[in-house]
Coordinates of C-alpha atoms and ligand atoms in Angstrom, one line a residue:
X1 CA 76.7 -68.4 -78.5
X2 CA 72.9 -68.1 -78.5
X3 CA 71.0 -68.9 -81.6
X4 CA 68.0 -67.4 -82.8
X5 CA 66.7 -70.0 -85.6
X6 CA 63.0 -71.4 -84.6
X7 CA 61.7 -72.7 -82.1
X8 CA 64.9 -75.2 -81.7
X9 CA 66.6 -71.4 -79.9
X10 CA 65.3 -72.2 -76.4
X11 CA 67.0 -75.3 -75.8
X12 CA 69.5 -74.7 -73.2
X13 CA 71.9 -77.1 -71.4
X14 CA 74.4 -77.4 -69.5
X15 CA 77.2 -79.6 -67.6
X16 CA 77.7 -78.8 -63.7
X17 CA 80.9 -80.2 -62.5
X18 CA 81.5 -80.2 -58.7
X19 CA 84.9 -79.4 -58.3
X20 CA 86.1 -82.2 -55.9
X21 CA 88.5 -83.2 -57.9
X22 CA 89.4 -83.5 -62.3
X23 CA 86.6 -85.2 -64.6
X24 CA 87.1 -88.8 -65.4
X25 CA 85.9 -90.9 -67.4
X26 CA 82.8 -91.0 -66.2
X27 CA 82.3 -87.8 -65.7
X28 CA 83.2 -87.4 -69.3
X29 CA 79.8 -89.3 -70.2
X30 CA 77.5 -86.3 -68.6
X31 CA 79.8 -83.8 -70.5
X32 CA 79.7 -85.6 -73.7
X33 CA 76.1 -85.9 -73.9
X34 CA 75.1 -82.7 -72.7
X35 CA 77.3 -81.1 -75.3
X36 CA 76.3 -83.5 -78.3
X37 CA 72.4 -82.5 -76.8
X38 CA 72.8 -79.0 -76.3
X39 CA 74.5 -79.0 -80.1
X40 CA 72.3 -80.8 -82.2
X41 CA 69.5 -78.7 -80.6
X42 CA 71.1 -75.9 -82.0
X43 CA 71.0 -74.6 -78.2
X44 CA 73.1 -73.2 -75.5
X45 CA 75.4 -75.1 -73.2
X46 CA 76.5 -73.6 -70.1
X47 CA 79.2 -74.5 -67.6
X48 CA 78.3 -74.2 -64.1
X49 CA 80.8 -74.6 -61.5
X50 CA 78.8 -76.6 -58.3
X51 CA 81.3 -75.8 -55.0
X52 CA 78.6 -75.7 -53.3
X53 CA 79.6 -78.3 -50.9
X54 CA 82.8 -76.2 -50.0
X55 CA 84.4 -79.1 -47.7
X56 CA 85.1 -81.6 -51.4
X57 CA 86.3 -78.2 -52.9
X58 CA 89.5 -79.0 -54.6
X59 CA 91.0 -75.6 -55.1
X60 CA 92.0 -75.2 -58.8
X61 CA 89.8 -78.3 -59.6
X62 CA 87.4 -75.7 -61.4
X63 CA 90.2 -74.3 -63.7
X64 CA 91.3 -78.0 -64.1
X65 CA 88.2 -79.2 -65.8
X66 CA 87.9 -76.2 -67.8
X67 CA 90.9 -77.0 -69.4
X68 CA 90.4 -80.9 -69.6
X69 CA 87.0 -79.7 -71.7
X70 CA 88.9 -77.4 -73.9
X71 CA 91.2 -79.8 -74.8
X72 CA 88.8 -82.3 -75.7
X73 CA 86.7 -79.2 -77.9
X74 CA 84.2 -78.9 -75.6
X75 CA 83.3 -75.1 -75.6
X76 CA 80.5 -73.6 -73.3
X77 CA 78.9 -70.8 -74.1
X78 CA 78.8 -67.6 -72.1
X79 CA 80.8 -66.8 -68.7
X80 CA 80.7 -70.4 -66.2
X81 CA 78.9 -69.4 -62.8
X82 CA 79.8 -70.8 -60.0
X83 CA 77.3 -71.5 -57.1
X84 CA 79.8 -69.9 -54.0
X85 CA 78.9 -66.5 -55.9
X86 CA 75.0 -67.1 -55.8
X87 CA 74.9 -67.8 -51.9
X88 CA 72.1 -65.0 -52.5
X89 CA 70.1 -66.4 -54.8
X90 CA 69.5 -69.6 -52.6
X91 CA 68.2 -67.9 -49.6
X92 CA 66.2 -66.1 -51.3
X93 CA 64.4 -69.1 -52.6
X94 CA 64.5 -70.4 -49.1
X95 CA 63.0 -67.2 -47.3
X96 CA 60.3 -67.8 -50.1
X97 CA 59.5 -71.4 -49.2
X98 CA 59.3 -70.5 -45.3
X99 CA 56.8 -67.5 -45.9
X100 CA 54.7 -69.9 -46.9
X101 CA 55.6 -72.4 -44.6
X102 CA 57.2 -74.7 -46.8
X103 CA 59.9 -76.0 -44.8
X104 CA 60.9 -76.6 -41.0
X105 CA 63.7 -76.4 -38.6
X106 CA 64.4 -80.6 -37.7
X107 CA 66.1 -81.7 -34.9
X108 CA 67.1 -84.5 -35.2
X109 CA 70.9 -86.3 -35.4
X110 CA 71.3 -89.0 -38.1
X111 CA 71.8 -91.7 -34.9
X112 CA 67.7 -90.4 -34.3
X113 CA 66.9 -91.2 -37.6
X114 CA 66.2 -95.2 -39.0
X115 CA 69.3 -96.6 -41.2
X116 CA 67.1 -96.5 -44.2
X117 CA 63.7 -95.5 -45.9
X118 CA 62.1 -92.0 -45.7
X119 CA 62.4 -88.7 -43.0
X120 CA 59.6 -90.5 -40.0
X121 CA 58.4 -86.7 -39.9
X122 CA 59.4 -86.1 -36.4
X123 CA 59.8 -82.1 -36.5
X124 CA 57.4 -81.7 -39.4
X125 CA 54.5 -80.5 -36.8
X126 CA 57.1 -78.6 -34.0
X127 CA 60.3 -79.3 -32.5
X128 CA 60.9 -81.6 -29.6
X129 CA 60.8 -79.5 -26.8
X130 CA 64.5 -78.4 -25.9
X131 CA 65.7 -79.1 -29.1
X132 CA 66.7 -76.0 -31.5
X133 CA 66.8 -76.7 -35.8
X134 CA 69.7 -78.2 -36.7
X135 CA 68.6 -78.7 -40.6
X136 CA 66.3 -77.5 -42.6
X137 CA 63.5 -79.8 -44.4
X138 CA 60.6 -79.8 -47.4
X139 CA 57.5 -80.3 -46.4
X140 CA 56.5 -83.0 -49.0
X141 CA 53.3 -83.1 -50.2
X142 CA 51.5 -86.5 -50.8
X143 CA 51.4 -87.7 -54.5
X144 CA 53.1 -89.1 -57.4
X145 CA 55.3 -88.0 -59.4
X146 CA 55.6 -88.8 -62.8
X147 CA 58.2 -87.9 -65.5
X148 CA 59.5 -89.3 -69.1
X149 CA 62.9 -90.0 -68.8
X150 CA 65.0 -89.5 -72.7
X151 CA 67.1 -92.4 -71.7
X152 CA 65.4 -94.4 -69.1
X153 CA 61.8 -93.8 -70.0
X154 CA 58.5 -93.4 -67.9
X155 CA 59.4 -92.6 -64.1
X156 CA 57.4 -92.4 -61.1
X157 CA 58.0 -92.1 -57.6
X158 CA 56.2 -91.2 -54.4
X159 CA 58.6 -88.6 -52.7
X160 CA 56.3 -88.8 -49.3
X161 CA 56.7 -92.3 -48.9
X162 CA 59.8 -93.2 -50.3
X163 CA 62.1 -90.2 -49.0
X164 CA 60.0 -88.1 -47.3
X165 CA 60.7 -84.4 -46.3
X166 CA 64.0 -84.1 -47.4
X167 CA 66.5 -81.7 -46.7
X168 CA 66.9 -78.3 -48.0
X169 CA 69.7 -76.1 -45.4
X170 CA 71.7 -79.1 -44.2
X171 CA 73.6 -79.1 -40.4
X172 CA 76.6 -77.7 -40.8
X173 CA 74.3 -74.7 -42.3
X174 CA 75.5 -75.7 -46.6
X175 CA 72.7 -74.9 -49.2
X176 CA 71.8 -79.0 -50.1
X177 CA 72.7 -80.1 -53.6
X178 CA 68.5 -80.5 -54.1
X179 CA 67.7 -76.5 -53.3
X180 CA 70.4 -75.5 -55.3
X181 CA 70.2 -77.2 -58.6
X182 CA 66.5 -76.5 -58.9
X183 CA 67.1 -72.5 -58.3
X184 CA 69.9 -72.8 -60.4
X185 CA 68.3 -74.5 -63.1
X186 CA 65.4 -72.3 -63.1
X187 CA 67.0 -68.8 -62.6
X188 CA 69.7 -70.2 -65.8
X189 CA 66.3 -70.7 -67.4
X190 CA 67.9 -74.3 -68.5
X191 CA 65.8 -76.3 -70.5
X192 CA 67.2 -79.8 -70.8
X193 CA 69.2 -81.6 -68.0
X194 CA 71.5 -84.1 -69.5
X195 CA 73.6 -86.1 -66.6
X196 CA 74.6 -89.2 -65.0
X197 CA 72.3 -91.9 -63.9
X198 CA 73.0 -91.8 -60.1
X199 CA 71.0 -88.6 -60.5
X200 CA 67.8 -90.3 -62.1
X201 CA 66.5 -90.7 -58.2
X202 CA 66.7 -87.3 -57.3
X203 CA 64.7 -86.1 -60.4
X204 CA 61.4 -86.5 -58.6
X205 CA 62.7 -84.9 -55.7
X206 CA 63.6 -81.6 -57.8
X207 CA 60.2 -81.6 -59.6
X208 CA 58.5 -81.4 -56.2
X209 CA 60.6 -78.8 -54.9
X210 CA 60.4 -77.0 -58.3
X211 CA 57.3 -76.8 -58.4
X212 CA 57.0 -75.1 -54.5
X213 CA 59.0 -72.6 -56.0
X214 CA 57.4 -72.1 -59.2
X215 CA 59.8 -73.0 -61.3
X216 CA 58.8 -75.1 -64.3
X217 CA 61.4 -78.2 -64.2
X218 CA 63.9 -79.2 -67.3
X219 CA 63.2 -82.3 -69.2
X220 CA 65.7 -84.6 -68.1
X221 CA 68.3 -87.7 -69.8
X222 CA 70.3 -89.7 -67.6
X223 CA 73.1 -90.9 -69.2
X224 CA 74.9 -94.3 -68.0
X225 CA 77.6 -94.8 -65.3
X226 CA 81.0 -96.1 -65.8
X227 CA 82.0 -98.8 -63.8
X228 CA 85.7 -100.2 -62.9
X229 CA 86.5 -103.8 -63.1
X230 CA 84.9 -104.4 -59.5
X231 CA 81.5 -103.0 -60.9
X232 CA 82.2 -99.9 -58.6
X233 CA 80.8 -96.6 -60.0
X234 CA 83.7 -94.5 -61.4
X235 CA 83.7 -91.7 -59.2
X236 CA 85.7 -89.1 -57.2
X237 CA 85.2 -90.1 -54.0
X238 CA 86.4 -93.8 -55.3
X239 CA 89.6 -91.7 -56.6
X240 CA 88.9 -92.6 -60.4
X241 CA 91.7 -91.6 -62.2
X242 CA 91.7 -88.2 -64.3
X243 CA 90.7 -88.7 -68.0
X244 CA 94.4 -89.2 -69.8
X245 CA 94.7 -86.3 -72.0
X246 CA 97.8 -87.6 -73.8
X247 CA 95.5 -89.4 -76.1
X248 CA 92.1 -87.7 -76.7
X249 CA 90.9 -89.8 -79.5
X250 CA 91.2 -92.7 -77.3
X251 CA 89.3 -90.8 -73.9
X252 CA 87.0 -89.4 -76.4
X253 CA 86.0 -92.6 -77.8
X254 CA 85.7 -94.6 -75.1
X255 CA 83.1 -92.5 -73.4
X256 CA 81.2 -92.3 -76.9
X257 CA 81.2 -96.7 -76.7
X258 CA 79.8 -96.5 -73.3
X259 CA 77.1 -94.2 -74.6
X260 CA 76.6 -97.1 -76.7
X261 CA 78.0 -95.7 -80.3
X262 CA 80.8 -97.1 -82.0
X263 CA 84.2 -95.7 -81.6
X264 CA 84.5 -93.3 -84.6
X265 CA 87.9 -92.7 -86.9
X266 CA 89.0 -89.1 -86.1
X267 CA 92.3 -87.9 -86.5
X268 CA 91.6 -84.9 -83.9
X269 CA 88.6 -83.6 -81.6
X270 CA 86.6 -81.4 -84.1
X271 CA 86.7 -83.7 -86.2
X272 CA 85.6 -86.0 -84.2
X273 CA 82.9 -83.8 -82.7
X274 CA 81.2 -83.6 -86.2
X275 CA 80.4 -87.6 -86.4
X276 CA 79.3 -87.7 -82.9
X277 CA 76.9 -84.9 -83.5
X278 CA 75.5 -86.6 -86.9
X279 CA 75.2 -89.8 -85.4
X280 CA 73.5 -88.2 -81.7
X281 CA 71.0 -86.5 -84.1
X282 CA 70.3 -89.3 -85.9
X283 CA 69.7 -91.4 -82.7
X284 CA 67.1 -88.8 -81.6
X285 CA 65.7 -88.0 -84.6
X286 CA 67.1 -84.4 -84.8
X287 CA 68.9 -82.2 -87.7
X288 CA 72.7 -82.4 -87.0
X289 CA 74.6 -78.9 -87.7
Ligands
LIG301 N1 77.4 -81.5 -59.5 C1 76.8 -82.8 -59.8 C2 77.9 -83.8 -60.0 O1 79.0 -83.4 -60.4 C3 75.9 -82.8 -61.0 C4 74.6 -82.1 -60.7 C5 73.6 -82.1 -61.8 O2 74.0 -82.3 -63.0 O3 72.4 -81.9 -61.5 O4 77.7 -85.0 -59.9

């Protein structure tokens, strides 16, 4: 539901699920926060369904997280998009970046490449000859890039050095998970990014591409991982269990500690939902609803 109420009204969020699989409980941290941010900004908070990366499609993983959010009183605002329906939008931004010469066709297999450390550049100035494109590549340009993290603070990183030209069309001819969260991002005309901290390296990475495209980049939070008893990022691909459902005060609450708040006495999610938004506005200074 948009609101129109000073200059608070262009704040817009959202959360952007891939659907490999149901959210857990560390996917619950980006959710929570992005919410709690979007609502204490008296903004928008839009669900965006990322299956981009159609061979970890889950089918009915989509519909699955919808409804874990619902029952935990997260609402989104407005119809969810997903990326598969937008296969247009993302060649379009790529056709614009290669008018102007802004990426190339590269070559080479990941055995070419070193183990670690950035893209050596050896397509950037023409393909080997007898080699066709298998990827598709950013031509980075030299510089540093600094940003103000909500949660971590000042960032800077130099994308030349420390990635180099990184890839935009990928092998097996996907749209990359870089391109398409920066044209998604700026066509949604989202404001703040709130999301998990494995993401905090890729910011720079965006802001360089955003600005090729001419899209002015979000300010950005990155919110903390959860970790399982072995230290091991809770994630999808480490089959983290599903958030348990059967007791949402408890899910709820244990993603609100690891935000680093203390568990909160709600008989049910609303009313839960109305602390967490006091006390997130309170952390950052804002006016809670
Ligand atoms: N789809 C990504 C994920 O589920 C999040 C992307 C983003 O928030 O930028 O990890």
């Amino acid at each position: 539901m948009p609101h129109s109420q000073g200059s608070e009204s262009r704040y817009r969020g959202r959360f952007a699920p891939s659907p490999s699989g149901p959210l857990h409980n560390g996917s619950l941290l980006a959710a929570m926060a992005s919410f709690l941010d979007a609502r204490v900004h008296h903004g928008e908070w839009l669900l965006r369904i990322e299956d981009i990366d159609t061979p970890r499609v889950v089918p009915g993983a989509d519909r699955f997280i919808m409804q874990q959010l619902t029952a935990l009183g997260m609402q989104w605002d407005g119809p969810p998009v997903w990326q598969s329906q937008r296969l247009g939008l993302y060649q379009n931004a790529f056709d614009a970046l290669a008018a102007q010469d802004r990426v190339y066709g590269c070559a080479c297999t990941r055995q070419e490449l070193p183990p670690e450390g950035a893209y050596p550049g050896t397509c950037r100035h023409g393909l080997p000859p007898g080699r066709s494109a298998r990827a598709w590549r950013l031509r980075v340009p030299p510089g540093i890039e600094r940003f103000q993290d909500r949660w971590h603070g000042p960032q800077e990183q130099d994308v030349a050095a420390e990635t180099g030209d990184f890839i935009v069309k990928r092998a097996d001819g996907l749209w990359a998970y870089q391109l398409v969260v920066v044209v998604d991002d700026g066509e949604q005309g989202i404001t703040h990014i709130v999301r998990g901290a494995d993401l905090l390296d890729s910011t720079a990475r965006q802001r360089v591409l955003a600005r090729q495209l001419g899209i002015s980049y979000p300010q950005v939070m990155h919110v903390p991982l959860l970790r399982d008893e072995t230290g091991r990022k809770l994630s999808k691909q480490n089959h983290a269990a599903a958030m348990d459902l059967s007791q949402p005060m408890n899910t709820l609450n244990r993603a609100w500690e690891a935000l680093g708040f203390e568990a909160v006495d709600a008989a049910d999610p609303p009313s839960f939902w109305q602390t967490a938004q006091r006390q997130w506005a309170a952390r950052y200074g804002l006016q809670a609803h």
